[in-house]
Coordinates of C-alpha atoms and ligand atoms in Angstrom, one line a residue:
X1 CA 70.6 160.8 -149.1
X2 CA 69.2 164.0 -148.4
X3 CA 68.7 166.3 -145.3
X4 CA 65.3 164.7 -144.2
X5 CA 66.2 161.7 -145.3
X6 CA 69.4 161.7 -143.1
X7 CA 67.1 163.2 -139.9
X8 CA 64.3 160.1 -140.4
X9 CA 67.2 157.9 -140.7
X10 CA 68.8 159.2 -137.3
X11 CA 65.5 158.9 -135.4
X12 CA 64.8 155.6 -136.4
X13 CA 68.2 154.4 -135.5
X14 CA 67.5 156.4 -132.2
X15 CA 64.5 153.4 -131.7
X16 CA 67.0 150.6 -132.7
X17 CA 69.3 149.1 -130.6
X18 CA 71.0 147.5 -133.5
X19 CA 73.2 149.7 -135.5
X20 CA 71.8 147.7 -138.8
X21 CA 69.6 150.3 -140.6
X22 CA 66.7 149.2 -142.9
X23 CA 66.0 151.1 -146.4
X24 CA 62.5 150.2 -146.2
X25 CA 60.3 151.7 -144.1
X26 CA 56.5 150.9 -143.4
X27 CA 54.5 154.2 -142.8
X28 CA 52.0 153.3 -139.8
X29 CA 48.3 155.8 -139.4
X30 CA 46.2 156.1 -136.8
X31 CA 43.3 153.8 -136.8
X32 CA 41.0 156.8 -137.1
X33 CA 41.4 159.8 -138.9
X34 CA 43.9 158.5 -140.9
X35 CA 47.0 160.4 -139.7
X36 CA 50.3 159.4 -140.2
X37 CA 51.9 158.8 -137.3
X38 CA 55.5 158.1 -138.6
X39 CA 57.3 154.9 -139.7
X40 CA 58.9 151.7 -139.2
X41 CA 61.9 150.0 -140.5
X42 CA 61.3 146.9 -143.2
X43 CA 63.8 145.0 -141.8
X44 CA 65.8 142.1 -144.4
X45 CA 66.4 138.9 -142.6
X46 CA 70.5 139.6 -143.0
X47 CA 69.7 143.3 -140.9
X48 CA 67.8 140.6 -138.3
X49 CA 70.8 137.9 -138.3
X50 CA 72.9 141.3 -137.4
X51 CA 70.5 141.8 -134.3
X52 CA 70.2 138.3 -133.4
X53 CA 73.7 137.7 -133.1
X54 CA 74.6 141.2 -131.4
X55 CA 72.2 139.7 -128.6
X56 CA 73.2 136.6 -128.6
X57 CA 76.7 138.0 -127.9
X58 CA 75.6 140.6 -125.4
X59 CA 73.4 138.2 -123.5
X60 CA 76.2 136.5 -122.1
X61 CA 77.7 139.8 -120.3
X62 CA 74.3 141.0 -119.3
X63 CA 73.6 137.4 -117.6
X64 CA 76.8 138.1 -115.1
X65 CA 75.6 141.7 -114.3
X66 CA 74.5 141.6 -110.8
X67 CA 70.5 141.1 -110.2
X68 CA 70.1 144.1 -107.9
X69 CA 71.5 146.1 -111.0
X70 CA 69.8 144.4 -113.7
X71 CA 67.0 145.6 -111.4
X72 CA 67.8 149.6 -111.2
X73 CA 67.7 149.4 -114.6
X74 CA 64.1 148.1 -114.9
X75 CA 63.6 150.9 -112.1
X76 CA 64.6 153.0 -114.4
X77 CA 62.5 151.8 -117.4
X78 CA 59.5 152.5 -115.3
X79 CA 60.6 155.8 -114.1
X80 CA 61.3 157.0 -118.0
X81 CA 57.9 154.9 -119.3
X82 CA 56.0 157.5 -116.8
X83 CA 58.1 160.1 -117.6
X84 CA 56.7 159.7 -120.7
X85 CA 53.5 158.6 -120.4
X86 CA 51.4 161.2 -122.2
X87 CA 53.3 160.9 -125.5
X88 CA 53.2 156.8 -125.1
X89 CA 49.8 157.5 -124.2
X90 CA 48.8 159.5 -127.1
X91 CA 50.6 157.4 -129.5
X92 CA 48.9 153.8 -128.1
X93 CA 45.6 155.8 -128.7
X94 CA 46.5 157.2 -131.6
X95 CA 48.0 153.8 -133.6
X96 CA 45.6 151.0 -132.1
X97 CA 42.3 152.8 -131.8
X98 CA 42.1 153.1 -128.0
X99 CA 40.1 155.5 -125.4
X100 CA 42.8 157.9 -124.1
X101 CA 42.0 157.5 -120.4
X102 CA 42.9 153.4 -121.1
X103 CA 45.8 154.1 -123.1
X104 CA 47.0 156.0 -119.8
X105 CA 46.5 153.5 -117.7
X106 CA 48.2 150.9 -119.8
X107 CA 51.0 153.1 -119.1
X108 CA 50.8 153.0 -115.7
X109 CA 49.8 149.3 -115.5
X110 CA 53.5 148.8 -117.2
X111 CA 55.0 150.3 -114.5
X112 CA 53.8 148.4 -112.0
X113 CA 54.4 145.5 -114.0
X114 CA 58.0 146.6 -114.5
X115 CA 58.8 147.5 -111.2
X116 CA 56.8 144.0 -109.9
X117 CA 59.2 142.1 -112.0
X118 CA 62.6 144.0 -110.7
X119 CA 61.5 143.3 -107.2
X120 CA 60.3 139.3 -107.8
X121 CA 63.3 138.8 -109.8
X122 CA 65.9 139.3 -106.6
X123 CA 64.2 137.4 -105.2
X124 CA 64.7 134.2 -107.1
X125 CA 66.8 132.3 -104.6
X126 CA 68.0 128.5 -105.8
X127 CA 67.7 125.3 -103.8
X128 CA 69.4 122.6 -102.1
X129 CA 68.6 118.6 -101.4
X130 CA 70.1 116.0 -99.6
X131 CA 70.9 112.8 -101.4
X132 CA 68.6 110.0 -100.4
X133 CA 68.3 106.2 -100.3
X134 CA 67.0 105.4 -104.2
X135 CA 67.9 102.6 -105.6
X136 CA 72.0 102.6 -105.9
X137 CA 71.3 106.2 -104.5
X138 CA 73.1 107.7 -101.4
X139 CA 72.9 110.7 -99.0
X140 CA 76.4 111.4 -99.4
X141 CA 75.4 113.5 -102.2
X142 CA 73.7 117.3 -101.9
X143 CA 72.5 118.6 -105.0
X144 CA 73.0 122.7 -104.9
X145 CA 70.3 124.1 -107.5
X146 CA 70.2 127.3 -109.3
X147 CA 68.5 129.4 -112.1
X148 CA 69.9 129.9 -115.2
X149 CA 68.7 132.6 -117.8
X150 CA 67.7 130.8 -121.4
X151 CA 69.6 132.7 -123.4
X152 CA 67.4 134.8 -126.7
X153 CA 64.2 135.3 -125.8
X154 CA 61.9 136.1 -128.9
X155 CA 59.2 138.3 -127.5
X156 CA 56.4 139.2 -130.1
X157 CA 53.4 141.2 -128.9
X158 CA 50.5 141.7 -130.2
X159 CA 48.7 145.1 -131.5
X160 CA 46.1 145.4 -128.7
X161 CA 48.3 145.9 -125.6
X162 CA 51.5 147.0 -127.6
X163 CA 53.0 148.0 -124.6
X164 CA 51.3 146.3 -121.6
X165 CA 51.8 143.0 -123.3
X166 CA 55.5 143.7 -124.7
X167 CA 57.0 144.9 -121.1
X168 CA 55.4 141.4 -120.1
X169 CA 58.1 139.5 -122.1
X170 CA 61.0 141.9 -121.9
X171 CA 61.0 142.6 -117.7
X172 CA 60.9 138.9 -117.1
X173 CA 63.5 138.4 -119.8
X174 CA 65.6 140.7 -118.7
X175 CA 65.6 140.9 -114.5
X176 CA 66.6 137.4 -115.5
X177 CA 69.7 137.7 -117.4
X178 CA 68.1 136.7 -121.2
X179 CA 68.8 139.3 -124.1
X180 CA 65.8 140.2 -126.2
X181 CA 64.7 139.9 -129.5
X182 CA 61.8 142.0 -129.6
X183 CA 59.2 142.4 -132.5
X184 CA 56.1 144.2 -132.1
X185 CA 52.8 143.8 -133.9
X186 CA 52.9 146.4 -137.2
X187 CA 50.0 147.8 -135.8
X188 CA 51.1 148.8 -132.6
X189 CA 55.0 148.8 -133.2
X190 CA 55.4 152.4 -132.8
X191 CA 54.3 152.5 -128.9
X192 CA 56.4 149.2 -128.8
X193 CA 59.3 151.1 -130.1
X194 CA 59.0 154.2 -127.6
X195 CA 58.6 151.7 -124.8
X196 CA 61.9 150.2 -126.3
X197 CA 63.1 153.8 -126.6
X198 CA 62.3 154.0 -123.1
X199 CA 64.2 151.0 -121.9
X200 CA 67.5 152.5 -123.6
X201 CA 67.4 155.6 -122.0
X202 CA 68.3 153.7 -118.5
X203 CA 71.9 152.2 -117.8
X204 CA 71.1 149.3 -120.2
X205 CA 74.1 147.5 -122.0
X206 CA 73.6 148.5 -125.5
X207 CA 72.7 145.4 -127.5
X208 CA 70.9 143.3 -124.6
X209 CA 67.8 144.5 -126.2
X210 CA 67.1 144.6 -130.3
X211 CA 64.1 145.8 -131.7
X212 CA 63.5 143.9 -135.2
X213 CA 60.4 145.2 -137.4
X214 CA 59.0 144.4 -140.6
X215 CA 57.1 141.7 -142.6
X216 CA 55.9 138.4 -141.0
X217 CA 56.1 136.8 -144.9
X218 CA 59.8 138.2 -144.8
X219 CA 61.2 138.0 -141.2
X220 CA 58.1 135.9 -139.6
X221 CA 60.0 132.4 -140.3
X222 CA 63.7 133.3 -140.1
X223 CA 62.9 134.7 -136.5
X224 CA 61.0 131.9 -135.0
X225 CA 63.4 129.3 -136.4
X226 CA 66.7 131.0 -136.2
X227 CA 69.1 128.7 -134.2
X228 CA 70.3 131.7 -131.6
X229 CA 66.9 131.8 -129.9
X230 CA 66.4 130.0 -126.9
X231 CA 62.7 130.5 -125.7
X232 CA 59.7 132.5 -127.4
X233 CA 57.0 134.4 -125.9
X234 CA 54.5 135.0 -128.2
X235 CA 50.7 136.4 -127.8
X236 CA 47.9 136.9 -130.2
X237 CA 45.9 134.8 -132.5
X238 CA 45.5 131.3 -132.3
X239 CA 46.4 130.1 -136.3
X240 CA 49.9 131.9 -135.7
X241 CA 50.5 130.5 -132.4
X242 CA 49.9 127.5 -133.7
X243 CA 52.4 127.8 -136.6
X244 CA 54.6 129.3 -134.4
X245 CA 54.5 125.7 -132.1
X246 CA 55.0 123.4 -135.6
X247 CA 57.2 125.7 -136.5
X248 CA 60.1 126.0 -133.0
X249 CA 60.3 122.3 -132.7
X250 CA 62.3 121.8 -129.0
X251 CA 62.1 125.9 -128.5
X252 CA 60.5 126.6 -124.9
X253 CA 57.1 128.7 -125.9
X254 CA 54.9 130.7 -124.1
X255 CA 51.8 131.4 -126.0
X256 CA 49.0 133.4 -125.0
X257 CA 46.3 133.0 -127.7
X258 CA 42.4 133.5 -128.5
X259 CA 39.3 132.9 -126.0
X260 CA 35.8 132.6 -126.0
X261 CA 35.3 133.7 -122.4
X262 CA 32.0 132.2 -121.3
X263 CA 30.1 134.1 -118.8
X264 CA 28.0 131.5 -116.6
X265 CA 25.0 133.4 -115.1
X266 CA 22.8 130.6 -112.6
X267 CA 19.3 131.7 -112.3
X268 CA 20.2 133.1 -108.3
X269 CA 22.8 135.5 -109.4
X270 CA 22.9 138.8 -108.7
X271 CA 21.6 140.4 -112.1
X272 CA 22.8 144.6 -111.7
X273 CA 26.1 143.4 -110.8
X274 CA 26.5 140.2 -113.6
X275 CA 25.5 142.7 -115.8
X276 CA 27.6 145.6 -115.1
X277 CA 30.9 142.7 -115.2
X278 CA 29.2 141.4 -118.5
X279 CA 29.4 144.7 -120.3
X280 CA 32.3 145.8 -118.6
X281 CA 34.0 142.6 -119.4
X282 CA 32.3 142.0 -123.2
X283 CA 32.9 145.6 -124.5
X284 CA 35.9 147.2 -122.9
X285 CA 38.5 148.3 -125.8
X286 CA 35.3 147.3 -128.2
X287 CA 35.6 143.6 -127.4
X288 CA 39.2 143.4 -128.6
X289 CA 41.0 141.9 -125.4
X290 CA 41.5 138.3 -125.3
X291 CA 40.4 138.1 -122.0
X292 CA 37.4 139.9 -123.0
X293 CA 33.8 138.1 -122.0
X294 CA 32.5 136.5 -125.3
X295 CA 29.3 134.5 -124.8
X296 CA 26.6 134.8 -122.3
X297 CA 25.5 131.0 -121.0
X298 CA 22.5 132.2 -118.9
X299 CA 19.5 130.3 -117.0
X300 CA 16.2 130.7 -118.8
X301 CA 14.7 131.7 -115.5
X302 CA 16.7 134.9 -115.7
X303 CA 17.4 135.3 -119.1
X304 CA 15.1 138.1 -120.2
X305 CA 16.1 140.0 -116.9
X306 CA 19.4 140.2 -117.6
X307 CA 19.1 140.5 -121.5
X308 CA 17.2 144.0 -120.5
X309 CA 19.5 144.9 -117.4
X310 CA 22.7 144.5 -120.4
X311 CA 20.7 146.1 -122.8
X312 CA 20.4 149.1 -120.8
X313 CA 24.1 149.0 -120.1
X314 CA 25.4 148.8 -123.8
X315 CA 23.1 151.8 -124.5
X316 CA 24.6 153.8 -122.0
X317 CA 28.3 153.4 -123.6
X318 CA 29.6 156.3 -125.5
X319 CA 30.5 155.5 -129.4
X320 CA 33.1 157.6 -130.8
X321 CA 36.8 157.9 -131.4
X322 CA 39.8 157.7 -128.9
X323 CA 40.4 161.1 -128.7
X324 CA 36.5 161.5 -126.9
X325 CA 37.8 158.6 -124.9
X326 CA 34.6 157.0 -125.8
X327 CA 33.7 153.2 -124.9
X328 CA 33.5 151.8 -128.2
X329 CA 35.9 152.9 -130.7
X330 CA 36.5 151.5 -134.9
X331 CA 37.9 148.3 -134.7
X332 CA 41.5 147.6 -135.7
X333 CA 41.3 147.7 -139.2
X334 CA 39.2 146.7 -142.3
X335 CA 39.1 143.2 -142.6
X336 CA 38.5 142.7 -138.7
X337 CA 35.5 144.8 -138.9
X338 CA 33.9 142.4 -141.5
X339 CA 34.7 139.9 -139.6
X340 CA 32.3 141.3 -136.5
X341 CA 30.1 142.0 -139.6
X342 CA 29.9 138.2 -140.8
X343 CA 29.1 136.7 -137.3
X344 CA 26.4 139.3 -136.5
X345 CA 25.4 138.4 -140.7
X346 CA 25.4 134.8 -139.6
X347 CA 23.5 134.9 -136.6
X348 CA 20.7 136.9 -137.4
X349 CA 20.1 134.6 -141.1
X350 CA 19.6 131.3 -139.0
X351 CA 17.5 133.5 -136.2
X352 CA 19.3 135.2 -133.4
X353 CA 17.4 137.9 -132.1
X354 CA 18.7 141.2 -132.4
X355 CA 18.6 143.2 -128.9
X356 CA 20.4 146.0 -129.8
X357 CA 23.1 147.4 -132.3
X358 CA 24.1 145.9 -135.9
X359 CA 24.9 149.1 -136.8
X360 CA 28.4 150.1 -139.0
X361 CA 30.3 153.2 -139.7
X362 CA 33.2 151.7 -141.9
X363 CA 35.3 149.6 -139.5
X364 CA 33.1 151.1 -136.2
X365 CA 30.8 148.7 -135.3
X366 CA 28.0 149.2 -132.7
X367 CA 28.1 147.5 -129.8
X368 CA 25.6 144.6 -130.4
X369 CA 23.6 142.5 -128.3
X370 CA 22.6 139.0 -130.2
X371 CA 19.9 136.9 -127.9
X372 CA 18.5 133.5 -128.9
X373 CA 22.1 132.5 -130.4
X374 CA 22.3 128.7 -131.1
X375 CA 25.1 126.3 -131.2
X376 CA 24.6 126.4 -135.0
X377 CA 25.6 129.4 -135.2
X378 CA 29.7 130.6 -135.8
X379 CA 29.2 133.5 -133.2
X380 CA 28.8 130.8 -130.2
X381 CA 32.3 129.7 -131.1
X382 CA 34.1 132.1 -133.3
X383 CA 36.2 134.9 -131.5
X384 CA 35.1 138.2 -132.7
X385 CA 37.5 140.1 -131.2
X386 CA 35.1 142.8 -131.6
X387 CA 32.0 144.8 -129.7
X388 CA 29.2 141.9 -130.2
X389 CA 27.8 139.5 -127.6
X390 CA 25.9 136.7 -128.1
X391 CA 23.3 135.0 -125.3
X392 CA 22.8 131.9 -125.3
X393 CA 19.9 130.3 -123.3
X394 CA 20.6 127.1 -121.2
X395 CA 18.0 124.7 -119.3
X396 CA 20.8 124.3 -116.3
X397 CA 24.1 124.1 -115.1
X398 CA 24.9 121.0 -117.0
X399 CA 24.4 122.5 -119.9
X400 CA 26.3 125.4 -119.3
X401 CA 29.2 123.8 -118.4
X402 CA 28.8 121.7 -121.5
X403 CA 28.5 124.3 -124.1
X404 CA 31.5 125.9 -121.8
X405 CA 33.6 122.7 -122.6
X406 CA 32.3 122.4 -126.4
X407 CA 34.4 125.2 -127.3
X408 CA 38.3 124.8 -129.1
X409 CA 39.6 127.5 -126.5
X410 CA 40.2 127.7 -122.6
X411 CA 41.1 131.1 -121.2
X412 CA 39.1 132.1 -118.7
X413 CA 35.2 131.8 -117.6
X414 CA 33.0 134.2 -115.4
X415 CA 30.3 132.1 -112.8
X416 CA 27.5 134.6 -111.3
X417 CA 25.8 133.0 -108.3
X418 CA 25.6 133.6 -104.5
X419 CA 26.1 130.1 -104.1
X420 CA 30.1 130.0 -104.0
X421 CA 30.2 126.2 -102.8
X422 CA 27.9 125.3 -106.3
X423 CA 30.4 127.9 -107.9
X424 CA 33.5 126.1 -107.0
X425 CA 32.1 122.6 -107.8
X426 CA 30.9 123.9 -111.3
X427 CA 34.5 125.7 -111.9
X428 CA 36.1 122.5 -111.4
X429 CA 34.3 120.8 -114.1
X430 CA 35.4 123.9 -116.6
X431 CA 38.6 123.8 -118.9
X432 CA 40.2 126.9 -118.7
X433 CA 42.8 128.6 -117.3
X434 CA 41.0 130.7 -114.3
X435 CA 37.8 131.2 -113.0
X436 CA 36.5 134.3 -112.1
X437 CA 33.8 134.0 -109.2
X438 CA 31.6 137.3 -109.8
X439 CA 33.3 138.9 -111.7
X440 CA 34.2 139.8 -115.3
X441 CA 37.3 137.6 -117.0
X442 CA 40.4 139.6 -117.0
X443 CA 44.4 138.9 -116.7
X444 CA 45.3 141.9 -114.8
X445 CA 46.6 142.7 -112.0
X446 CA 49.7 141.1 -113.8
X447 CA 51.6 139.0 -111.2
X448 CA 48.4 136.5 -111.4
X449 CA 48.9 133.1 -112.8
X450 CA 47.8 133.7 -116.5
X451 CA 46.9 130.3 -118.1
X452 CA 45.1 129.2 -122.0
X453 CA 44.5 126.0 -122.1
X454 CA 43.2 123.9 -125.3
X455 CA 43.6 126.6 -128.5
X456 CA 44.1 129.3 -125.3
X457 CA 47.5 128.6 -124.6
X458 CA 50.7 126.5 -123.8
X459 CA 52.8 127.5 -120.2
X460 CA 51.9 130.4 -117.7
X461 CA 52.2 134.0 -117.3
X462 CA 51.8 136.3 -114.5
X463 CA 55.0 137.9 -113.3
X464 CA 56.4 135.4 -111.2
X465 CA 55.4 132.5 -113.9
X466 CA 57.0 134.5 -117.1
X467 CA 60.4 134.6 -114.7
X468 CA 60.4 131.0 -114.5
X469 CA 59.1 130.4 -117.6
X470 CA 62.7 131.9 -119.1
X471 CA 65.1 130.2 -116.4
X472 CA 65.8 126.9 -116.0
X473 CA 67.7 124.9 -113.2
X474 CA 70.9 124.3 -113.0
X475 CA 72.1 121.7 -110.7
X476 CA 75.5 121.2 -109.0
X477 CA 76.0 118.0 -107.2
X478 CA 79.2 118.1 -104.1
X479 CA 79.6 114.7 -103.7
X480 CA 81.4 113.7 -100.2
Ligands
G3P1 O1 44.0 140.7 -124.4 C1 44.8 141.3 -123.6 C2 44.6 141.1 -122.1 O2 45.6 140.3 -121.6 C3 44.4 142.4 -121.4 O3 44.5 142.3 -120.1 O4 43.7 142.5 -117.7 O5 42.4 143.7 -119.5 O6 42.4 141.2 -119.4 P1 43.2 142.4 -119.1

C-alpha cells in the first residue's frame, strides 16, 4: 500500500466505528457538476458480521450506562453536528442535489431533533398495577413495569434526508440503551457518515455505533436477516420496504415508505393561501420528500382559479443548481428523472393538459403543472418523487375522498376549507396517517406522531413514538 493509499485508508477508518476495513471502495459525485466528493467502503458481509457482533457485544454495556449520560452524549452530538454544520451542509447539497439554505436547515433541524430525543428519553419513567379480581386472579399481586432497550437496531436511511432521517433512528436507539447498526443510502452516505463522524467525536463507547456501507445485492440480505438484530428502522421506497417486511419475519419494523399526498381543495377555500401550501408542499426539494403534496383533488367550482393562482406560483420558483440555492434542482439521478419523464409522457398521450413546464435538462426537470389528469392515468397514482403535479377535477367531496381512498398509499392528506367542522368529518373518512387542516403535508417538526398506513407505512415515528418503538416492557411481578 502506498502513501495515499495508507492516508484514504486512515480517513475512512476515521468514519468507521468498526475497526474492519473494506478494500473496495465506491467513489460517490455530486448530483450536479459531477465532482467527486470522496468515497465509501464496499463492505463484504464477513467485514459486516465483524460490526454486527462488536455491537451486539457493546450494546449490552451501553444499555447499563446511566440515561442522564447516555443523554450528554447526544448533547454532545448536537453540539459537534452544529459545530459542523457548514461542511455537513455543503456536503448534503453537494451529494443529494439540494438548495444550500435547506441543506442548513436540515442541520439544524437534527439538532433539535437530537437534543428533543435526549430530553424525552429521561423521561421515560415505567409503571406499576395493582393485582385485581380476574378470574383465579388476586390483588395480592403488583406488577412493577419497566422499559427495556431491543437490543440491534438496524437503521437504514434513505438518500433524501441522509442526515435528518438517519439521527431519527440513531437518537431514539441510542438515549434508549440499543447499539446501532447503521447503513446509509449510497447516495447520501457520505453526510450520513460525517453525522456518524459527528456522533464519535462525543464521549460515545466505541463500538455502540457501526457504520456498514456497500451494496444492497451484497450486504442488503445478510443485514436485514442477520440473527443479532433485534428491531429495523427503515425509510424509503415502498418495493424495498416491502421485501424488507417478507424478508425480517418476527423482527419489530418501523417503516416509513412512499405517498401520494392528496391535497383536498372544497370550492370555499381560501385559494392564495391553498396555493401557496400546494407549491410549497408539491415542489420543495423538487418534489422528492415523501411527505411532499402529490395530486391536487380540487372542486370544479374553483378549479381554474386555483390552476392559475399555482401556475403563477411554480413560475415564480427559481430553477438551477444547489449551489444558487434555487427551488428546483436535477433530480437524484438518471433513471429517476425518466421516471418524472414517463408520467408527464403518459399523461399528456391520454389528454392531460399541460399548464406549465414539461421541460428537461438531463436529469433537471421543470417543475410541471398537469391539469385535466384522469384516473386512467399512472400520474394520479404513481409516486414521482419528482417536481410534477397533477390536478385532478372532482364534482364533490365524495368524490374526493374516494379518489383519496382509491390510492395503494396512506401518508398524509391536505383539506383547504374554512369550514373546519366539514374538515374534520371529511378527514375521518380519509386513510392516512395525518391530516393537515390548511396546510401543506409535512412530518416535521419531528416529535409529531409520524404514521403510513396501507403501502405508507407499518408503526409510528415522531420522537417520542421512535423511543417506544425500540423498548419494550418488562414486567416484574412482587407477589405478597
Ligand atoms: O421525505 C422526507 C420527509 O420526512 C421530510 O420531512 O417535514 O419536510 O415532510 P418534512
Amino acid at each position: 500500500m502506498n502513501e495515499q493509499e495508507n492516508t484514504t485508508e486512515k480517513k475512512v477508518s476515521s468514519l468507521q466505528s468498526t475497526t474492519v476495513l473494506a478494500k473496495n471502495k465506491k467513489e460517490i459525485y455530486s448530483v450536479t457538476g459531477n465532482e467527486l466528493l470522496g468515497s465509501i467502503p464496499l463492505m463484504t458481509k464477513k467485514e459486516v458480521e465483524a460490526a454486527m457482533n462488536e455491537a451486539s457485544l457493546q450494546q449490552k454495556t451501553w444499555a447499563k450506562v446511566e440515561v442522564y449520560k447516555r443523554a450528554q452524549v447526544l448533547h454532545a452530538w448536537a453540539d459537534e453536528l452544529l459545530k459542523n454544520k457548514e461542511e455537513l451542509a455543503v456536503t448534503i447539497s453537494k451529494e443529494v442535489g439540494k438548495g444550500i439554505s435547506s441543506a442548513q436547515k436540515e442541520v439544524d433541524r437534527t439538532a433539535d431533533l437530537i437534543r428533543y430525543t435526549a430530553e424525552e428519553g429521561v423521561r421515560l419513567h415505567g409503571d406499576m398495577m395493582k393485582g385485581d379480581a380476574f378470574p383465579g386472579g388476586t390483588t395480592d399481586k403488583i406488577a412493577m413495569i419497566g422499559r427495556e432497550p431491543l437490543g440491534v437496531v438496524l437503521a437504514i436511511s434513505p438518500f433524501n434526508y441522509p442526515v435528518n432521517l438517519a439521527a431519527s433512528k440513531v437518537a431514539p436507539a441510542l438515549i434508549t440503551g440499543n447499539a446501532v447498526v447503521f447503513k446509509p443510502a449510497t447516495q447520501g452516505s457520505l453526510s450520513g457518515l460525517l453525522m456518524i463522524k459527528a456522533l464519535l467525536n462525543t464521549n460515545l463507547p466505541k463500538g455502540v455505533v457501526q457504520a456498514v456501507t456497500g451494496k444492497g445485492s451484497e450486504i442488503g440480505d445478510f443485514l436485514v436477516t442477520h440473527p443479532k438484530v433485534n428491531m429495523i428502522s427503515f425509510t424509503g421506497g415502498t418495493a424495498t420496504g416491502q421485501a424488507i417486511a417478507e424478508k425480517a419475519k418476527m423482527i419489530p419494523l418501523v417503516l416509513e415508505l412512499g405517498g401520494k399526498d392528496p391535497a383536498i381543495v372544497l370550492e370555499d377555500a381560501d385559494l392564495d393561501l391553498t396555493a401557496k401550501n400546494i407549491v410549497g408542499g408539491a415542489f420543495s426539494y423538487s418534489g422528492q420528500r415523501c411527505t411532499a403534496i402529490k395530486r391536487v383533488l380540487v372542486q370544479e367550482e374553483v378549479a381554474d382559479a386555483l390552476t392559475l393562482k399555482i401556475k403563477e406560483q411554480i413560475e415564480a420558483l427559481s430553477i438551477g443548481t444547489p449551489e444558487e440555492d434555487a427551488d428546483i434542482t436535477a433530480l437524484i439521478d438518471e433513471q429517476s428523472a425518466d421516471f418524472v419523464q414517463s408520467l408527464i409522457d403518459d399523461a399528456l398521450s391520454k389528454g392531460a393538459s399541460l399548464v406549465t413546464g414539461n421541460k428537461r435538462e438531463e436529469n433537471l426537470i421543470y417543475p410541471t403543472l398537469l391539469d385535466h389528469v384522469t384516473a386512467d392515468m399512472d400520474l394520479a397514482w404513481e409516486e414521482p418523487f419528482g417536481p410534477v403535479l397533477p390536478i385532478i377535477r372532482v364534482k364533490n367531496e365524495t368524490e374526493a375522498v374516494e379518489l383519496a381512498n382509491a390510492s395503494e398509499y396512506g401518508l398524509q392528506a391536505s383539506i383547504f376549507t374554512k369550514n373546519v367542522e366539514k374538515a374534520m368529518k371529511l378527514g375521518a373518512e380519509l386513510e392516512v396517517g395525518s391530516v393537515q387542516l390548511n396546510a401543506k403535508t409535512e412530518r416535521g417538526p419531528d416529535h409529531f406522531p409520524f404514521i403510513g398506513v396501507k403501502n405508507s407505512g407499518l408503526g409510528v415515528q415522531g420522537v417520542r413514538r421512535s423511543i417506544e418503538s425500540m423498548t419494550r416492557d418488562k414486567v416484574f411481578v412482587l407477589n405478597f
